[in-house]
mmCIF file of C-alpha atoms in Angstrom:
data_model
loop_
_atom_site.group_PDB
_atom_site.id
_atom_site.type_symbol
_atom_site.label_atom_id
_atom_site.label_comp_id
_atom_site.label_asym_id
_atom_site.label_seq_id
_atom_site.Cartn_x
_atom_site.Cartn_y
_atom_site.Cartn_z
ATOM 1 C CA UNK A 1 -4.710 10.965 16.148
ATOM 2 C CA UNK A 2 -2.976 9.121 13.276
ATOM 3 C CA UNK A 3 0.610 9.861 13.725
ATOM 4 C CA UNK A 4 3.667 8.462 11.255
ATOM 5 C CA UNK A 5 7.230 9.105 12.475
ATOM 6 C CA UNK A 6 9.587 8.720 9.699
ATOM 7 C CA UNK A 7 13.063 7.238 11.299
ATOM 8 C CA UNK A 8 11.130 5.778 14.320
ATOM 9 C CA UNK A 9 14.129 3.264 14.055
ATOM 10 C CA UNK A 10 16.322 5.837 16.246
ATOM 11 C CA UNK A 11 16.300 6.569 19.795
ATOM 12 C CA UNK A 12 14.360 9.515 19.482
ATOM 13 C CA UNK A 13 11.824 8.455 16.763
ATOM 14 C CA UNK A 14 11.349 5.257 19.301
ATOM 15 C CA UNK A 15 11.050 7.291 22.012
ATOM 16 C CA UNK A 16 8.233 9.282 20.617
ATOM 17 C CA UNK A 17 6.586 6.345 19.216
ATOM 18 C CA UNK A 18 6.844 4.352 22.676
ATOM 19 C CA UNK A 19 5.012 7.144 24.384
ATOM 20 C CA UNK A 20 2.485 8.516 21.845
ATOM 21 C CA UNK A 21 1.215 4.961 21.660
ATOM 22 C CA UNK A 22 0.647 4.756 25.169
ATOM 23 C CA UNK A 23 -1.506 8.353 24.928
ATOM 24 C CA UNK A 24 -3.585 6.036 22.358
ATOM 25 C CA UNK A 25 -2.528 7.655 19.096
ATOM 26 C CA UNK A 26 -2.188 5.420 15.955
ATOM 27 C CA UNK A 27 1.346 5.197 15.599
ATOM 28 C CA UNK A 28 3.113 3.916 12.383
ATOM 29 C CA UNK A 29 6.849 3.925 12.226
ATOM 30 C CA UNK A 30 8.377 4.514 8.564
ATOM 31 C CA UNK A 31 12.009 3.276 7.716
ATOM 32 C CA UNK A 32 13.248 3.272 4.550
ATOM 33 C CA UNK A 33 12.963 -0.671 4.522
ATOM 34 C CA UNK A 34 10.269 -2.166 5.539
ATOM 35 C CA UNK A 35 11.598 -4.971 7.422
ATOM 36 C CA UNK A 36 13.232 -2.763 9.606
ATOM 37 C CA UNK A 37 9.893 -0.738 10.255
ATOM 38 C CA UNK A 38 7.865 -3.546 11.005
ATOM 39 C CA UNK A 39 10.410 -5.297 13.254
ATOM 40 C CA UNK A 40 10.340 -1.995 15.011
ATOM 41 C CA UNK A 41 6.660 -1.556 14.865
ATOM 42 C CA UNK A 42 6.938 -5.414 16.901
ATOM 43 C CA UNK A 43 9.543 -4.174 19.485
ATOM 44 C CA UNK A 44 7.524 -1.381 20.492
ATOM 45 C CA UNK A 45 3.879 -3.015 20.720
ATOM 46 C CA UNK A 46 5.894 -5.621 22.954
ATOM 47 C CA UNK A 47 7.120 -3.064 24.843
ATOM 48 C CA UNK A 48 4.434 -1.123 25.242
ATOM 49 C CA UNK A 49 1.543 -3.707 25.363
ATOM 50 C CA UNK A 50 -0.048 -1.836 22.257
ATOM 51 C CA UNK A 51 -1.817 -2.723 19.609
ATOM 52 C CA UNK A 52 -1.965 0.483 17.962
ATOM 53 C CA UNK A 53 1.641 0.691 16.170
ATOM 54 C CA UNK A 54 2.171 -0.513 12.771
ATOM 55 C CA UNK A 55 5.467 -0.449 10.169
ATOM 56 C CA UNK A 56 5.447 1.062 6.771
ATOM 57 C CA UNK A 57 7.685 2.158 4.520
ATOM 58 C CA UNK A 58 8.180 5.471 4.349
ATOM 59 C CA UNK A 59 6.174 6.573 1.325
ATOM 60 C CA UNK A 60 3.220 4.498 2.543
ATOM 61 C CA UNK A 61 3.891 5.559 6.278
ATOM 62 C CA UNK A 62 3.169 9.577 4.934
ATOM 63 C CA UNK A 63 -0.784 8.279 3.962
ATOM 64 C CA UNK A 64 -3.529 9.112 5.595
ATOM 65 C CA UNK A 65 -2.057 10.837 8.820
ATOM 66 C CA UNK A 66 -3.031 13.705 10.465
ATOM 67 C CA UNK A 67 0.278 14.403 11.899
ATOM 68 C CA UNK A 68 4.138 13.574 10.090
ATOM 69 C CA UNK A 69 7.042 13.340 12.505
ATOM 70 C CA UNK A 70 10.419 13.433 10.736
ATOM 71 C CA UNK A 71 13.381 11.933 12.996
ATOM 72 C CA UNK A 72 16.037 10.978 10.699
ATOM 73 C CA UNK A 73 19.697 11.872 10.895
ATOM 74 C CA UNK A 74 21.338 15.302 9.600
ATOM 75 C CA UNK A 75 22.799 13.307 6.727
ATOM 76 C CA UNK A 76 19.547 12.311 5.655
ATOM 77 C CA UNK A 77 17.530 14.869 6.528
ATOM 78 C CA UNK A 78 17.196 16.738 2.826
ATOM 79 C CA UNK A 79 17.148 13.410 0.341
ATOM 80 C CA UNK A 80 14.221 11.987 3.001
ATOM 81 C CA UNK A 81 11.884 14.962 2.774
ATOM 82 C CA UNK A 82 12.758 15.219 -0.946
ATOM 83 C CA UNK A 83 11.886 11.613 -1.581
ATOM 84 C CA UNK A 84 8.582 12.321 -0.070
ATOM 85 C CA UNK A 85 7.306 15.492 -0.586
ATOM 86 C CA UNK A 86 4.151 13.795 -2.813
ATOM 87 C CA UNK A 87 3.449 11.446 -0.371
ATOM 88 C CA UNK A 88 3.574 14.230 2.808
ATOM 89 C CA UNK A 89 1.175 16.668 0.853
ATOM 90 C CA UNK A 90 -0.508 18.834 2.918
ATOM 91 C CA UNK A 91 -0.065 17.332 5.963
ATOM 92 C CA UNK A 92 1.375 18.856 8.786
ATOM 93 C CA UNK A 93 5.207 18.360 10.001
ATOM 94 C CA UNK A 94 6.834 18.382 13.145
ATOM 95 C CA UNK A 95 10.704 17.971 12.875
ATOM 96 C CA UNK A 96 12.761 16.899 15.354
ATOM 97 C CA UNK A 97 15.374 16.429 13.781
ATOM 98 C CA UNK A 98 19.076 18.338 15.135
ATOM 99 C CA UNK A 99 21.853 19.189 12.076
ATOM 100 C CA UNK A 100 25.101 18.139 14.239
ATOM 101 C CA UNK A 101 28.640 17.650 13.503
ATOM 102 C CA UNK A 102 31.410 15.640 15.489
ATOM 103 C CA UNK A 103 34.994 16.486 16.403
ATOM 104 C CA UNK A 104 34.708 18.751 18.204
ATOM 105 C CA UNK A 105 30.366 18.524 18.844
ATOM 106 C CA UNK A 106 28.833 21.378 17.391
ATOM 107 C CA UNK A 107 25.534 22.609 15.938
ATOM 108 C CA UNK A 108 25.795 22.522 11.940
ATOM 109 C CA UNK A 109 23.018 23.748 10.706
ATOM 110 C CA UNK A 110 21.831 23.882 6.424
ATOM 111 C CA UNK A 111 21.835 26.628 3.918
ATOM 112 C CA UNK A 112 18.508 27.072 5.459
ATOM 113 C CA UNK A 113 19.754 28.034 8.786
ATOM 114 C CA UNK A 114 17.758 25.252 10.760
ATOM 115 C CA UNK A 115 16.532 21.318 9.650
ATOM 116 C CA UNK A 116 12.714 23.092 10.052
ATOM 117 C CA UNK A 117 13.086 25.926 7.836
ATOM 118 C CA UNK A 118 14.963 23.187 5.189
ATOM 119 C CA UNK A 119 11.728 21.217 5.677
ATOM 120 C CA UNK A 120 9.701 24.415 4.223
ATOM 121 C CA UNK A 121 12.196 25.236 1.654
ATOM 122 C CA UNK A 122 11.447 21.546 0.219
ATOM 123 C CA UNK A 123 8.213 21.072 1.055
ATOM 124 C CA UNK A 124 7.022 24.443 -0.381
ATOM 125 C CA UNK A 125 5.828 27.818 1.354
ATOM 126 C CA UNK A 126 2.411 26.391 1.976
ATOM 127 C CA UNK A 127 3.416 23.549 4.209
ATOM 128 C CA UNK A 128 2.923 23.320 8.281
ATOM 129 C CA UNK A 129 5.885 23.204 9.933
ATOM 130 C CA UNK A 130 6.490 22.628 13.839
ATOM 131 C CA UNK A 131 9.643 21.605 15.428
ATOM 132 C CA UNK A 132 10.138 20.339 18.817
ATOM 133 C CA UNK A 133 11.338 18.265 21.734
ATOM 134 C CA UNK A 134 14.731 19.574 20.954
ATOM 135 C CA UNK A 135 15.122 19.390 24.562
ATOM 136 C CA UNK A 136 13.708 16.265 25.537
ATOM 137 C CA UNK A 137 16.037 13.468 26.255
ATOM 138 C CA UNK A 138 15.594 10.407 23.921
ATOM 139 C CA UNK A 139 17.111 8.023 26.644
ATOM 140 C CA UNK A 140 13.961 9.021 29.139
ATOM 141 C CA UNK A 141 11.265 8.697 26.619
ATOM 142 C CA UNK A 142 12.586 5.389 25.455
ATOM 143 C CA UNK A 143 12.761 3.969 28.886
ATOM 144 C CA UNK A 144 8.543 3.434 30.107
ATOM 145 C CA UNK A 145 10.271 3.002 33.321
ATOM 146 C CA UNK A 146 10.715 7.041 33.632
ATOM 147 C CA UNK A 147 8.048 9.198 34.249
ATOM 148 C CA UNK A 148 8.575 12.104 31.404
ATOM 149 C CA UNK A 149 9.422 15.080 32.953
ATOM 150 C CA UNK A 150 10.532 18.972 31.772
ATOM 151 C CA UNK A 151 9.090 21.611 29.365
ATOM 152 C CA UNK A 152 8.812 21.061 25.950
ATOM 153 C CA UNK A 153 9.488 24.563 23.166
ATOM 154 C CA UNK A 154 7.404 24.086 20.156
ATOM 155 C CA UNK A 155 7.723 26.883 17.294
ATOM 156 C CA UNK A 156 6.289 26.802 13.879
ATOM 157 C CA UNK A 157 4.721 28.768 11.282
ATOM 158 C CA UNK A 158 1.114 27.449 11.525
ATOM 159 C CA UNK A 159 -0.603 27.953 15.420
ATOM 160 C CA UNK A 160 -2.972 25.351 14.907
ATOM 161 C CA UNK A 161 0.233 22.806 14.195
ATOM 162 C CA UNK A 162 1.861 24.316 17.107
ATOM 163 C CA UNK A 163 -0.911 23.842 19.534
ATOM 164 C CA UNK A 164 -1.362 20.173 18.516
ATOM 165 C CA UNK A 165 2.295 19.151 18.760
ATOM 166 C CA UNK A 166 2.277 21.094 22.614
ATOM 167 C CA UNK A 167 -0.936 18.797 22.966
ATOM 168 C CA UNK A 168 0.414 15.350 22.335
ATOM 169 C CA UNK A 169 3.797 16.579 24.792
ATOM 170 C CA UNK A 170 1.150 17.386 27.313
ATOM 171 C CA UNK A 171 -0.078 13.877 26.981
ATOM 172 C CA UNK A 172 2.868 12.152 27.556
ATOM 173 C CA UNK A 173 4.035 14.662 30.934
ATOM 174 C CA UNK A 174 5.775 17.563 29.153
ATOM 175 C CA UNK A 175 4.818 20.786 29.942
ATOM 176 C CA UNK A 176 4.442 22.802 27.023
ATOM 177 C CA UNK A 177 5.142 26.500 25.742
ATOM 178 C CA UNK A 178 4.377 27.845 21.849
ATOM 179 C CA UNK A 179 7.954 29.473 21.634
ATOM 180 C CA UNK A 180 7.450 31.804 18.798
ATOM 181 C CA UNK A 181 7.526 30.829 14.378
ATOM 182 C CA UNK A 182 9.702 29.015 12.244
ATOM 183 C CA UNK A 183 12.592 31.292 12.556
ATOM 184 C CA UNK A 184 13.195 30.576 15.954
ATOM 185 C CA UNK A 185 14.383 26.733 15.089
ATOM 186 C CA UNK A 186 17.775 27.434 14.866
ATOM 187 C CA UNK A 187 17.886 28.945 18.646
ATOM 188 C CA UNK A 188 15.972 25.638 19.800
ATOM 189 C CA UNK A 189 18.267 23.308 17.673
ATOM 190 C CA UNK A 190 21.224 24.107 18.640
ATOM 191 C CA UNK A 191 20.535 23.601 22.579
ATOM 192 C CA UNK A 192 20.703 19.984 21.521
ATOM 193 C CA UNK A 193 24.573 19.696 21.208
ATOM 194 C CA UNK A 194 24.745 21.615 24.417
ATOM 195 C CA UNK A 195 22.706 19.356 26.525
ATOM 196 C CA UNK A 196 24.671 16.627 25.168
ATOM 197 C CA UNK A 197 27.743 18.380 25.802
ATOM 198 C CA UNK A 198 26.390 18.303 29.937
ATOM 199 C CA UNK A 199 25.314 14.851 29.662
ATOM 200 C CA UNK A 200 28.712 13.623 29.511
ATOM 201 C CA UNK A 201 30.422 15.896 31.551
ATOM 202 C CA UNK A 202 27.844 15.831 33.880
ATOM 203 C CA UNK A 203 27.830 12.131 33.342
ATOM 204 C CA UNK A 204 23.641 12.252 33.672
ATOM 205 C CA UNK A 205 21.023 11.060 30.389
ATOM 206 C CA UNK A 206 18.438 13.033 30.941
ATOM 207 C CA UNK A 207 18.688 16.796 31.138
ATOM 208 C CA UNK A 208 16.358 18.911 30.031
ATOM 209 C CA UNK A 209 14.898 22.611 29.911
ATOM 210 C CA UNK A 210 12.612 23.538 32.752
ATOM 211 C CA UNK A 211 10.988 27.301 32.370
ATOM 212 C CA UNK A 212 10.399 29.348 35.582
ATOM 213 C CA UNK A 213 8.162 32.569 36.328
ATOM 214 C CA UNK A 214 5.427 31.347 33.724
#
């Protein structure tokens, strides 16, 4: 699958890039500048012994694909998917992306109610839409040293979207579950702050949501 994460330059973005890559999916990383994306792009096929990861910028990064991973921070989140609605199109979406605030650490989300359902308001009501891996810790996928473990929640508004995003997780050691549409992002959003929350006071990196009596 040809797969461009926009803000691949973060932990998360990275982290989803190192692994995907290793599945075999053609991985381009977008950034805003294209230096950055292509030194990047170089990081990660050392790293990973892959060939298959290139650096765009982020218009050019949205062509061709069969799958667009946004991973860009709350601040950014609205002027990026406004700045490339054209070049995104019809392809499909998964967002990954968590609205927090600081001080104290909290979930904050948009007039939307959730950074998915802002990427439908902008994108239009016709786009595809998943969000995901909410609950996935950025530190273990970034690290090839750690074997990915935990369940990954996937909701969206298109099943076929859904069902390929629960694919790739499967791929890379997550187990999946199709948690329900759209309007369920906010719910899987905000666990984000709270995991970080027990991070630190659990000082740990890594945890996660596991699912039991399925």
């Amino acid at each position: 699958m040809k797969i461009s994460i926009i803000g691949a330059t973060g932990d998360m973005g990275y982290g989803l890039a190192l692994r995907l890559a290793k599945a075999g999916h053609d991985i381009c990383i977008g950034s805003r500048q294209l230096e950055k994306a292509q030194e990047a792009a170089c990081k990660a096929r050392e790293e990973t012994g892959c060939d298959n990861i290139t650096g765009l910028d982020n218009v050019s990064a949205c062509k061709e694909r069969d799958l667009i991973v946004i991973s860009v921070p709350a601040a950014g989140h609205r002027p990026t998917l406004e700045a490339l609605k054209d070049a995104i199109g019809d392809t499909p979406v998964l967002d990954v992306t968590i609205p927090i605030a600081f001080n104290p650490l909290r979930y904050a989300p948009p007039a939307e109610g959730s950074n998915a359902l802002e990427v439908l308001a902008v994108l239009g009501e016709n786009a595809k839409v998943a969000a995901g891996f909410h609950t996935v810790s950025a530190a273990m996928l970034c690290n090839l040293n750690k074997t990915v473990t935990g369940d990954l929640l996937v909701v969206g508004n298109d099943d076929e979207t859904v069902e390929k995003v629960l694919a790739l997780g499967n791929e890379i050691g997550l187990r999946g579950f199709h948690a329900g549409g759209l309007q369920h992002a906010s719910t899987l959003e905000a666990l984000t702050p709270m995991i970080i929350g027990m991070n630190k006071r659990y000082k740990r990196g890594h945890i996660g949501i596991c699912l039991t009596g399925i």
